[in-house]
PDB file of C-alpha atoms in Angstrom:
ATOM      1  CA  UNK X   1      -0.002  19.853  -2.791  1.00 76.00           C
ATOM      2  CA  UNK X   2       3.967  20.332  -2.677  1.00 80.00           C
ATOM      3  CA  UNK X   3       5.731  17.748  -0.712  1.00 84.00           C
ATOM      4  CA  UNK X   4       9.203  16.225  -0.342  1.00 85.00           C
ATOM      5  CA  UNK X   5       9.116  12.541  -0.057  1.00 85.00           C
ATOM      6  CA  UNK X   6      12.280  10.422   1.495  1.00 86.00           C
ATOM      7  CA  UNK X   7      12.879   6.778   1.569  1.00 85.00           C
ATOM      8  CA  UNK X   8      14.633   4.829   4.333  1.00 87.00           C
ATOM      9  CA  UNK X   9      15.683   1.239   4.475  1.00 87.00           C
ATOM     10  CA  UNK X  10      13.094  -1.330   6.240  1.00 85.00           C
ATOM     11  CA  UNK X  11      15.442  -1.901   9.321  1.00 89.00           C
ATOM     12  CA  UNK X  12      15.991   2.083   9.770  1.00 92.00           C
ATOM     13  CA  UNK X  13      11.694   2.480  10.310  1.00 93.00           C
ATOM     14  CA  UNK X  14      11.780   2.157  13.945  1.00 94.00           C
ATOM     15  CA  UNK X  15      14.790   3.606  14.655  1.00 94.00           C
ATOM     16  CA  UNK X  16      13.854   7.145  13.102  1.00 92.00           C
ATOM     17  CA  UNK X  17      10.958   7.679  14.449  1.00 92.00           C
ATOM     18  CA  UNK X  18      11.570   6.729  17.808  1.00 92.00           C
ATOM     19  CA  UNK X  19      14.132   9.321  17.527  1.00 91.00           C
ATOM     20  CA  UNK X  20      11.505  11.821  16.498  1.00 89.00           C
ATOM     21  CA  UNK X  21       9.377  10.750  19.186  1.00 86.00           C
ATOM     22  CA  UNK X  22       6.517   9.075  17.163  1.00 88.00           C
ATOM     23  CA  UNK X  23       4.096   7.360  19.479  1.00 87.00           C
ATOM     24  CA  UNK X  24       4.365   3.751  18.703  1.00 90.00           C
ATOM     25  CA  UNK X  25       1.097   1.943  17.205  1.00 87.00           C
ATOM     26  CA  UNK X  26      -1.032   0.643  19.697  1.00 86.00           C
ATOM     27  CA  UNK X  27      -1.777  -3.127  17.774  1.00 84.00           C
ATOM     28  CA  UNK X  28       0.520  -5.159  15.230  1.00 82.00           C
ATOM     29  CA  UNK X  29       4.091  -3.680  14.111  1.00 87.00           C
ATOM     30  CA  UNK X  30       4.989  -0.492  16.613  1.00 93.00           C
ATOM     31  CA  UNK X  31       6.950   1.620  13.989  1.00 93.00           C
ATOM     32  CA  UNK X  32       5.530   1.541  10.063  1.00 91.00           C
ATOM     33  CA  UNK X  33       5.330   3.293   7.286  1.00 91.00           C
ATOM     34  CA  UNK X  34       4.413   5.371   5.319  1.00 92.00           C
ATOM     35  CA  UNK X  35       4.496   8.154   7.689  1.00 94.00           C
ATOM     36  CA  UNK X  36       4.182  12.048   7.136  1.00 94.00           C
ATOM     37  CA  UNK X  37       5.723  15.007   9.234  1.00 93.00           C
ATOM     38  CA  UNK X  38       2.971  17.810   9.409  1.00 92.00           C
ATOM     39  CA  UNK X  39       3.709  21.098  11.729  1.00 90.00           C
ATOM     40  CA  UNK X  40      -0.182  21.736  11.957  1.00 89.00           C
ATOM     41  CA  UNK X  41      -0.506  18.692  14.209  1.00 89.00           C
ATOM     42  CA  UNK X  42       2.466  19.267  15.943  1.00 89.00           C
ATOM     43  CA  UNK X  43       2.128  19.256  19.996  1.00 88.00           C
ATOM     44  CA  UNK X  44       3.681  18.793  22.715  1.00 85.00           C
ATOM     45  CA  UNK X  45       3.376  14.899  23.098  1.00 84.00           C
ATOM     46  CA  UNK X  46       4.169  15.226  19.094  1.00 86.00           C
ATOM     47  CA  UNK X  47       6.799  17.925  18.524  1.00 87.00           C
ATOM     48  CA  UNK X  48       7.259  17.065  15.042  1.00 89.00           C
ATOM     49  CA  UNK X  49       3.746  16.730  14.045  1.00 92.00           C
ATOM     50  CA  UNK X  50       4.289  12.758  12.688  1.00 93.00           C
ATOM     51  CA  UNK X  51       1.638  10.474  11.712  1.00 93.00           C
ATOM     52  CA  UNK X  52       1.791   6.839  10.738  1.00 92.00           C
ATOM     53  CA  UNK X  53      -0.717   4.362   9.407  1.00 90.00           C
ATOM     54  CA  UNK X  54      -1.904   4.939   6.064  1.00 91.00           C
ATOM     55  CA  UNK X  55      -5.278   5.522   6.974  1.00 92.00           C
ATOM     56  CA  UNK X  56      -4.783   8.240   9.264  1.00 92.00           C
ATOM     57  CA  UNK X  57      -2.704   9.452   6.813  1.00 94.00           C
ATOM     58  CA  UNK X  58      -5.182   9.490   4.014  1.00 95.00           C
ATOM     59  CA  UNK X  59      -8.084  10.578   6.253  1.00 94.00           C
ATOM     60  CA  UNK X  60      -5.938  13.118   7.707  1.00 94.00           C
ATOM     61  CA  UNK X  61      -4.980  14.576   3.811  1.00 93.00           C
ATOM     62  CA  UNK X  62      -8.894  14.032   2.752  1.00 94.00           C
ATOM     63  CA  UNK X  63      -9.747  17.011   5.567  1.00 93.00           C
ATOM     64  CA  UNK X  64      -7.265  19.220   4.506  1.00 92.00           C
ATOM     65  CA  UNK X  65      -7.659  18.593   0.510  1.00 91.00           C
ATOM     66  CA  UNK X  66     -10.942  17.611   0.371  1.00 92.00           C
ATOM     67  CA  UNK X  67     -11.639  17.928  -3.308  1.00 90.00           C
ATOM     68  CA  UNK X  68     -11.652  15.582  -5.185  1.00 90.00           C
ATOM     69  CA  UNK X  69     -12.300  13.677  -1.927  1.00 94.00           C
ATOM     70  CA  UNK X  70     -10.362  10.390  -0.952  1.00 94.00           C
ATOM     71  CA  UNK X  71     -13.680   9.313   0.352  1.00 96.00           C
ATOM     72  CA  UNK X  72     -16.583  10.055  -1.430  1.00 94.00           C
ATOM     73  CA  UNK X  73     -19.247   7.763  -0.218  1.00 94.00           C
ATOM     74  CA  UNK X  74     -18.058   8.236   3.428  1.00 94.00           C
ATOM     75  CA  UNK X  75     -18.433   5.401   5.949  1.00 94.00           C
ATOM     76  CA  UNK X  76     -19.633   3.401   2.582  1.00 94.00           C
ATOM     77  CA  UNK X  77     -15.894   4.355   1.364  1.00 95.00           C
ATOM     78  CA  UNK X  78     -14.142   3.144   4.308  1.00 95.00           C
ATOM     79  CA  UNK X  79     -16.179   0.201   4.523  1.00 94.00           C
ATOM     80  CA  UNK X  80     -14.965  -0.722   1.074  1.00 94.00           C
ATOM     81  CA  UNK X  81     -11.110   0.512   2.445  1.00 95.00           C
ATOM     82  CA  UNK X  82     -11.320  -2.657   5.350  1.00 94.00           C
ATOM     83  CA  UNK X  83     -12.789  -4.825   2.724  1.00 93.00           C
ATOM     84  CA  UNK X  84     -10.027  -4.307   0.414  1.00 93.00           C
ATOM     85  CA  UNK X  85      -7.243  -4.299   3.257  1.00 91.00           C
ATOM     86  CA  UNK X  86      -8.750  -7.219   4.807  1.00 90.00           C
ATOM     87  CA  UNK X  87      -8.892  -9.167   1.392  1.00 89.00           C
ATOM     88  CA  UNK X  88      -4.966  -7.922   0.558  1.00 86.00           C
ATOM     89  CA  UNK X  89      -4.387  -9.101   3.824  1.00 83.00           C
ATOM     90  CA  UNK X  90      -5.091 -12.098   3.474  1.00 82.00           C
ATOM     91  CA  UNK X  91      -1.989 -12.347   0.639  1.00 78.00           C
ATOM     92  CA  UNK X  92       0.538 -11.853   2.813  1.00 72.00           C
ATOM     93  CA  UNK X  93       2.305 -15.125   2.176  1.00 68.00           C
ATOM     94  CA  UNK X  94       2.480 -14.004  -1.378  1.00 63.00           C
ATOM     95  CA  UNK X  95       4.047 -10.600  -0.334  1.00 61.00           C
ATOM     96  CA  UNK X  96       6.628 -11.919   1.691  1.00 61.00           C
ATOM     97  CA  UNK X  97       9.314 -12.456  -0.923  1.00 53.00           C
ATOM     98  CA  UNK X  98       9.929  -8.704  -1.456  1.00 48.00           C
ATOM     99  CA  UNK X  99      10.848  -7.713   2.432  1.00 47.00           C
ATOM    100  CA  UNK X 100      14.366  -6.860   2.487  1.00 49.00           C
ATOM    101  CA  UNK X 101      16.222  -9.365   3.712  1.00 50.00           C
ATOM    102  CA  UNK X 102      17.882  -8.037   6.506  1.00 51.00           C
ATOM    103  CA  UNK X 103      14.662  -8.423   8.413  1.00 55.00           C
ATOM    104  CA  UNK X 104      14.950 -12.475   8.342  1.00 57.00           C
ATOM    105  CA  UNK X 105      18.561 -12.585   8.889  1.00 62.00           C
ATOM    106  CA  UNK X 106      18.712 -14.448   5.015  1.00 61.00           C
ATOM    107  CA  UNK X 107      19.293 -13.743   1.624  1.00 60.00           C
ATOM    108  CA  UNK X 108      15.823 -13.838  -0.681  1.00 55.00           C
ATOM    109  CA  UNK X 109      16.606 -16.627  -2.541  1.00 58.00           C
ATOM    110  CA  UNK X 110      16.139 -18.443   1.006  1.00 63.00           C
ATOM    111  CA  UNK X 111      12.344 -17.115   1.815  1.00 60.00           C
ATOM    112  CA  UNK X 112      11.215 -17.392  -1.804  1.00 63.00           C
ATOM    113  CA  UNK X 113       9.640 -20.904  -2.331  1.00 63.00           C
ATOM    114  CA  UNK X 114      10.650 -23.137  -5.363  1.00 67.00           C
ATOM    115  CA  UNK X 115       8.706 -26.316  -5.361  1.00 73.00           C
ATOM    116  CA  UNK X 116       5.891 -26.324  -7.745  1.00 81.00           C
ATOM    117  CA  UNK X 117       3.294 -27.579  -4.610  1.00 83.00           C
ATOM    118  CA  UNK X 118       3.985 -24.566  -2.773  1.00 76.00           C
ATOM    119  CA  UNK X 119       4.035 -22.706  -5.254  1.00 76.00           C
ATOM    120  CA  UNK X 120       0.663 -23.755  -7.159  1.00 83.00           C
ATOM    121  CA  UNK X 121      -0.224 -23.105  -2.839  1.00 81.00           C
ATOM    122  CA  UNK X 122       0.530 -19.631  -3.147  1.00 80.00           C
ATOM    123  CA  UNK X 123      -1.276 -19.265  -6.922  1.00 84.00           C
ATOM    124  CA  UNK X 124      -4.536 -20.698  -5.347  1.00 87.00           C
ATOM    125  CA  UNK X 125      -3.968 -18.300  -2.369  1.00 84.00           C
ATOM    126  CA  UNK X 126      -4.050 -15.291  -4.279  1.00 85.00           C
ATOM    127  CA  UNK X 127      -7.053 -16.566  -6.806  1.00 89.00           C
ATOM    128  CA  UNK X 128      -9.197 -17.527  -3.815  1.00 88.00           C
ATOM    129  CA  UNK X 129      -8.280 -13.699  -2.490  1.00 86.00           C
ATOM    130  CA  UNK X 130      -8.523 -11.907  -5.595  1.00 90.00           C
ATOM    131  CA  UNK X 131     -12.492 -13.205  -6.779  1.00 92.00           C
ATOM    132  CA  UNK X 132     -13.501 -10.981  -3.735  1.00 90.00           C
ATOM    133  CA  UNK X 133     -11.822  -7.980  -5.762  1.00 92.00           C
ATOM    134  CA  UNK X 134     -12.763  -9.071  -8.591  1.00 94.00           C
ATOM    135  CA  UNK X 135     -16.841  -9.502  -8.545  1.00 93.00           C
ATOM    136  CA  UNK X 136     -16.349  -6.147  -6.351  1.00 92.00           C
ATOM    137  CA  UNK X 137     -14.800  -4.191  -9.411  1.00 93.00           C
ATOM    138  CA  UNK X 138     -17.923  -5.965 -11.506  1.00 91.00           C
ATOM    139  CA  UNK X 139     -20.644  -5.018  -9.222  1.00 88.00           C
ATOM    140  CA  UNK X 140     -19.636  -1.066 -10.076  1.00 86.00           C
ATOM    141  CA  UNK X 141     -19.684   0.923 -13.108  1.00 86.00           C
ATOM    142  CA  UNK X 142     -15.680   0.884 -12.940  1.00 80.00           C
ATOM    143  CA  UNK X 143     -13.119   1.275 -14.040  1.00 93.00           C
ATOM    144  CA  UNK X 144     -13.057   2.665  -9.919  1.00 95.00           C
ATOM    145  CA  UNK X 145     -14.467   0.986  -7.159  1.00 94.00           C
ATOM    146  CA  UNK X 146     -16.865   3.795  -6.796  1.00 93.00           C
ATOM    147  CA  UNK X 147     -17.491   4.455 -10.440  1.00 91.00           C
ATOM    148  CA  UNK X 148     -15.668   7.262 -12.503  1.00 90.00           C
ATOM    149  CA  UNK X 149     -13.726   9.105  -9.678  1.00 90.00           C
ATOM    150  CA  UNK X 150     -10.328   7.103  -7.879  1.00 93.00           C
ATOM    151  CA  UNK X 151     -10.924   6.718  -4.040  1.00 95.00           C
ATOM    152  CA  UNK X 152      -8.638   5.095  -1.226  1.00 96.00           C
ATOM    153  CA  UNK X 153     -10.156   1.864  -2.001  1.00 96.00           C
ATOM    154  CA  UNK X 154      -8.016   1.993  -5.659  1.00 96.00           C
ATOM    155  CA  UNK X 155      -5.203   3.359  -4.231  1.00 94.00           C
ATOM    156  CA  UNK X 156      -5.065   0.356  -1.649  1.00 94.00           C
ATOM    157  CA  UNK X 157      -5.511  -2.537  -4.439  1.00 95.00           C
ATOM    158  CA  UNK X 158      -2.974  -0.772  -6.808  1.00 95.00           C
ATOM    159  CA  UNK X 159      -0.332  -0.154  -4.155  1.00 91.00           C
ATOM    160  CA  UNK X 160      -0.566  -3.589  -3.692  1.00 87.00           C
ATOM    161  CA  UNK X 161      -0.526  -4.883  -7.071  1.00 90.00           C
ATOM    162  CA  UNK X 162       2.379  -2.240  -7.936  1.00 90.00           C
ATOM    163  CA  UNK X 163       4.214  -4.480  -5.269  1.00 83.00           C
ATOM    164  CA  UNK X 164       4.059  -7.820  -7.265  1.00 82.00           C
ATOM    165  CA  UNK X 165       4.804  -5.420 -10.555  1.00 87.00           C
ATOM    166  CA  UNK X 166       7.741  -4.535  -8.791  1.00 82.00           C
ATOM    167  CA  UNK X 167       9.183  -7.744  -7.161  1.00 77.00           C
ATOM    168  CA  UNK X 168       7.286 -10.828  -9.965  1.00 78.00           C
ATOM    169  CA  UNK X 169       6.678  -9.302 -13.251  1.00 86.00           C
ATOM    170  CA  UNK X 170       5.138 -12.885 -14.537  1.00 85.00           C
ATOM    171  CA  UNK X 171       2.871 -13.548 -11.284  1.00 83.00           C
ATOM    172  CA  UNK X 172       1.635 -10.020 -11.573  1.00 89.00           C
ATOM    173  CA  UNK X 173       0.576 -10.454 -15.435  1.00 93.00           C
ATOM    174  CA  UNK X 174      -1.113 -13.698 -14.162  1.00 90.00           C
ATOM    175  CA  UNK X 175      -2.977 -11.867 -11.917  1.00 91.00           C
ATOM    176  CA  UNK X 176      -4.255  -9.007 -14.352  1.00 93.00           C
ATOM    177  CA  UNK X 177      -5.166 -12.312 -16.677  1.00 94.00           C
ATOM    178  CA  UNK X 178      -8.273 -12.811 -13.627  1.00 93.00           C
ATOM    179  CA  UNK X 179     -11.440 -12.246 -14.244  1.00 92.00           C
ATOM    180  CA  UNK X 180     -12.430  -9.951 -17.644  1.00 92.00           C
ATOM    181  CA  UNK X 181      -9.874  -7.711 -17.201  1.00 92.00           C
ATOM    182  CA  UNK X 182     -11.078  -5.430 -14.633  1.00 94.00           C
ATOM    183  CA  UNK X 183      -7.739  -5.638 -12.625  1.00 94.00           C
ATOM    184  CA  UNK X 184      -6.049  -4.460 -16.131  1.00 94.00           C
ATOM    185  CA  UNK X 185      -8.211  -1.931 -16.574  1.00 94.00           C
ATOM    186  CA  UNK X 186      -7.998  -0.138 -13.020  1.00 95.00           C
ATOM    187  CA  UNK X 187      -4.245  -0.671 -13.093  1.00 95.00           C
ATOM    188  CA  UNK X 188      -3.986   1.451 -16.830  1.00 94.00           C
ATOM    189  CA  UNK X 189      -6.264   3.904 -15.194  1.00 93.00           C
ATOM    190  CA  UNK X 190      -4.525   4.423 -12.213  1.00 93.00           C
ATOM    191  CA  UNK X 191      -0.954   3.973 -13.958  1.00 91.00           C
ATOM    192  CA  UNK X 192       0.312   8.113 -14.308  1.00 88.00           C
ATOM    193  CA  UNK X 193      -0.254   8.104 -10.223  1.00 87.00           C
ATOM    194  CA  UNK X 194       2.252   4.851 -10.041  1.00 86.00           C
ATOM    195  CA  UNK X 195       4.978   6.163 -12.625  1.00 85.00           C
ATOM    196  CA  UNK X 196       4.448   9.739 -11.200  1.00 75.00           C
ATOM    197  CA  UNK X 197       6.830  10.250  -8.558  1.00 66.00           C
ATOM    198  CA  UNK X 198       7.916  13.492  -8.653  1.00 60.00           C
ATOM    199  CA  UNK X 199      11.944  15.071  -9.100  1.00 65.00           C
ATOM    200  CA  UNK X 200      14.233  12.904  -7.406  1.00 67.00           C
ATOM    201  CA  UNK X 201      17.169  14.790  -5.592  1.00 66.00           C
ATOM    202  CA  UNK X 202      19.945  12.886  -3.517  1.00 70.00           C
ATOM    203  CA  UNK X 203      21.648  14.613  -0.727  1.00 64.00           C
ATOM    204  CA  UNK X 204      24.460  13.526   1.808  1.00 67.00           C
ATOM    205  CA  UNK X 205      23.014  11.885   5.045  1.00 58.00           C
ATOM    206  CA  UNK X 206      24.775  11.752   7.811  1.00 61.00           C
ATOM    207  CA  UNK X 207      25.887   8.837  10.068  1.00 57.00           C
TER     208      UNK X 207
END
């Protein structure tokens, strides 16, 4: 599908879609992202047709493209979605570090931890979290969570892992060292959706 795809600094989320009259989310932050701006759904509570929350999102997309489908198994699927949030989740100390610092008031050297406890900490934090992914991806034919065929569940898990790529090049090759190498495996598989982002254009925005 043809889209156009804009990024916006963390402190500008809630700020631009308040202005286009997004209703906030109902539980945990009121403005995220990613977020999409669709006429079809447009109305007259939603002028603009915006959705947040990735799952919407990708549930949303799924209907309208449904082949090859996001979620193949359904309610199996998203079962395996909240498994894999949930586990991710529950690395959040770990992602921390890579929040631009304007939302702490502090550079990043000051919120990224340098003692070797806290550290080690933070290791056995994502070890403990990543065994669940880990003897899920062995459990299945692979290299997908459902077998030959990419579903939300992979997207969710690489996104993730793209984000310690991204921000800790050595804890993220630490973390494809886990297990037999099913972590490397999906990540090679999925890697032309993670460099593929499309023609980038700039254009003047105003103030």
């Amino acid at each position: 599908m043809n889209y156009t795809q804009s990024w916006i600094s963390y402190p500008d989320v809630a700020p631009l879609l308040k202005a286009l009259g997004v209703k906030p989310n109902e539980e945990g932050n009121p403005y995220t992202l990613p977020a999409i701006c669709d006429k079809s759904i447009a109305s007259t509570i939603n002028p603009n047709g915006i959705m947040m929350d990735s799952l919407s999102i990708a549930t949303h997309l799924d209907k309208l493209y449904p082949s090859p489908p996001l979620f193949p198994s359904g309610d199996s699927s998203l079962a395996l979605v909240e498994t894999v949030n949930k586990t991710m989740g529950g690395m959040a100390p770990a992602l921390r570090q890579i929040v631009p610092p304007k939302s702490f008031g502090k550079p990043l050297s000051d919120m990224h931890p340098t003692d070797e406890k806290t550290l080690q900490e933070l290791w056995d934090l994502i070890e403990s979290q990543m065994s669940t992914i880990l003897n899920m991806l062995k459990s299945r034919p692979g290299p997908f969570f459902e077998g030959a065929s990419a579903s939300y569940a992979d997207i969710v898990l690489v996104s993730s892992l793209a984000a310690f790529h991204n921000d800790d090049r050595e804890l993220w090759e630490r973390m494809m060292a886990l297990g037999e190498g099913e972590l490397k495996t999906l990540w090679d598989v999925c890697l032309p959706w993670i460099t593929g982002q499309g023609e980038e254009k700039e254009w003047p925005v105003d103030e």
